[in-house]
Short mmCIF file of C-alpha atoms in Angstrom, two decimals:
data_model
loop_
_atom_site.label_atom_id
_atom_site.label_comp_id
_atom_site.label_asym_id
_atom_site.label_seq_id
_atom_site.Cartn_x
_atom_site.Cartn_y
_atom_site.Cartn_z
CA MET A 192 87.88 134.86 75.59
CA SER A 193 89.96 137.38 73.42
CA GLU A 194 92.86 139.44 74.78
CA SER A 195 93.12 143.02 74.28
CA SER A 196 96.72 145.20 74.62
CA ILE A 197 97.57 148.02 76.38
CA THR A 198 100.82 150.45 75.29
CA ILE A 199 101.99 152.45 78.19
CA HIS A 200 103.40 155.65 76.41
CA PHE A 201 106.11 157.46 78.98
CA VAL A 202 107.49 161.02 78.82
CA GLY A 203 110.41 161.18 76.53
CA GLY A 204 108.57 159.03 74.28
CA GLU A 205 109.36 155.48 75.03
CA SER A 206 106.45 153.10 74.77
CA LEU A 207 105.50 149.55 76.39
CA ASN A 208 103.04 147.00 74.79
CA ILE A 209 101.41 144.68 77.15
CA ILE A 210 98.57 142.00 76.29
CA SER A 211 96.67 140.82 78.61
CA GLY A 212 92.75 139.54 79.65
CA ASP A 213 93.02 141.81 82.41
CA VAL A 214 93.53 145.16 81.01
CA PRO A 215 91.16 146.77 83.35
CA GLY A 216 93.15 145.02 86.37
CA ILE A 217 96.46 146.79 84.83
CA ILE A 218 94.60 150.13 84.68
CA ALA A 219 93.76 149.98 88.39
CA ARG A 220 97.30 148.86 89.27
CA LEU A 221 98.73 151.60 87.11
CA LYS A 222 96.38 154.39 88.68
CA SER A 223 97.37 153.28 92.40
CA GLU A 224 100.65 152.09 92.65
CA GLU A 225 103.62 153.79 92.18
CA TRP A 226 105.70 150.82 90.85
CA VAL A 227 104.22 148.32 88.74
CA VAL A 228 106.00 144.91 87.30
CA LEU A 229 104.20 143.76 84.32
CA ASN A 230 105.53 140.75 82.07
CA GLU A 231 109.05 141.40 83.89
CA HIS A 232 109.55 145.36 83.15
CA HIS A 233 109.35 147.60 86.10
CA VAL A 234 106.61 150.79 85.56
CA LYS A 235 107.02 153.81 87.31
CA THR A 236 104.04 155.05 87.12
CA SER A 237 104.59 158.55 87.51
CA SER A 238 107.12 158.39 84.51
CA ILE A 239 103.56 157.40 82.55
CA SER A 240 102.00 159.91 79.85
CA PHE A 241 99.09 158.19 78.75
CA PHE A 242 98.09 154.70 77.63
CA SER A 243 96.58 153.23 74.31
CA VAL A 244 93.68 150.23 74.66
CA TYR A 245 93.16 148.11 71.85
CA GLU A 246 90.26 145.79 72.22
CA PRO A 247 89.43 143.43 69.61
CA GLY A 248 85.91 144.08 67.88
CA PHE A 249 86.95 147.57 67.68
CA GLU A 250 88.50 149.36 64.85
CA ARG A 251 90.33 152.11 66.75
CA LYS A 252 92.46 152.18 69.49
CA SER A 253 91.01 154.51 72.74
CA ASP A 254 93.31 156.63 74.53
CA LYS A 255 92.97 157.04 77.93
CA THR A 256 94.73 159.42 80.86
CA ILE A 257 95.52 158.84 84.30
CA PRO A 258 94.17 161.37 86.11
CA GLY A 259 96.43 163.13 88.66
CA SER A 260 99.89 161.93 86.74
CA GLY A 261 102.78 164.64 86.49
#
């Protein structure tokens, strides 16, 4: 099973790239929790602007937004 990556873009322009086999699980946690720990990074979900997901086999990234953020 190939792994996908998710790039989390924060307000202010910083970003964090995470490679995982469970991107849907990460997205669910980002939508439901105030703080998420990803690969030893503590992510405050209210500071996320948007995230991009790259899945092997697709040519482009697909940008996702978190409803209700901000």
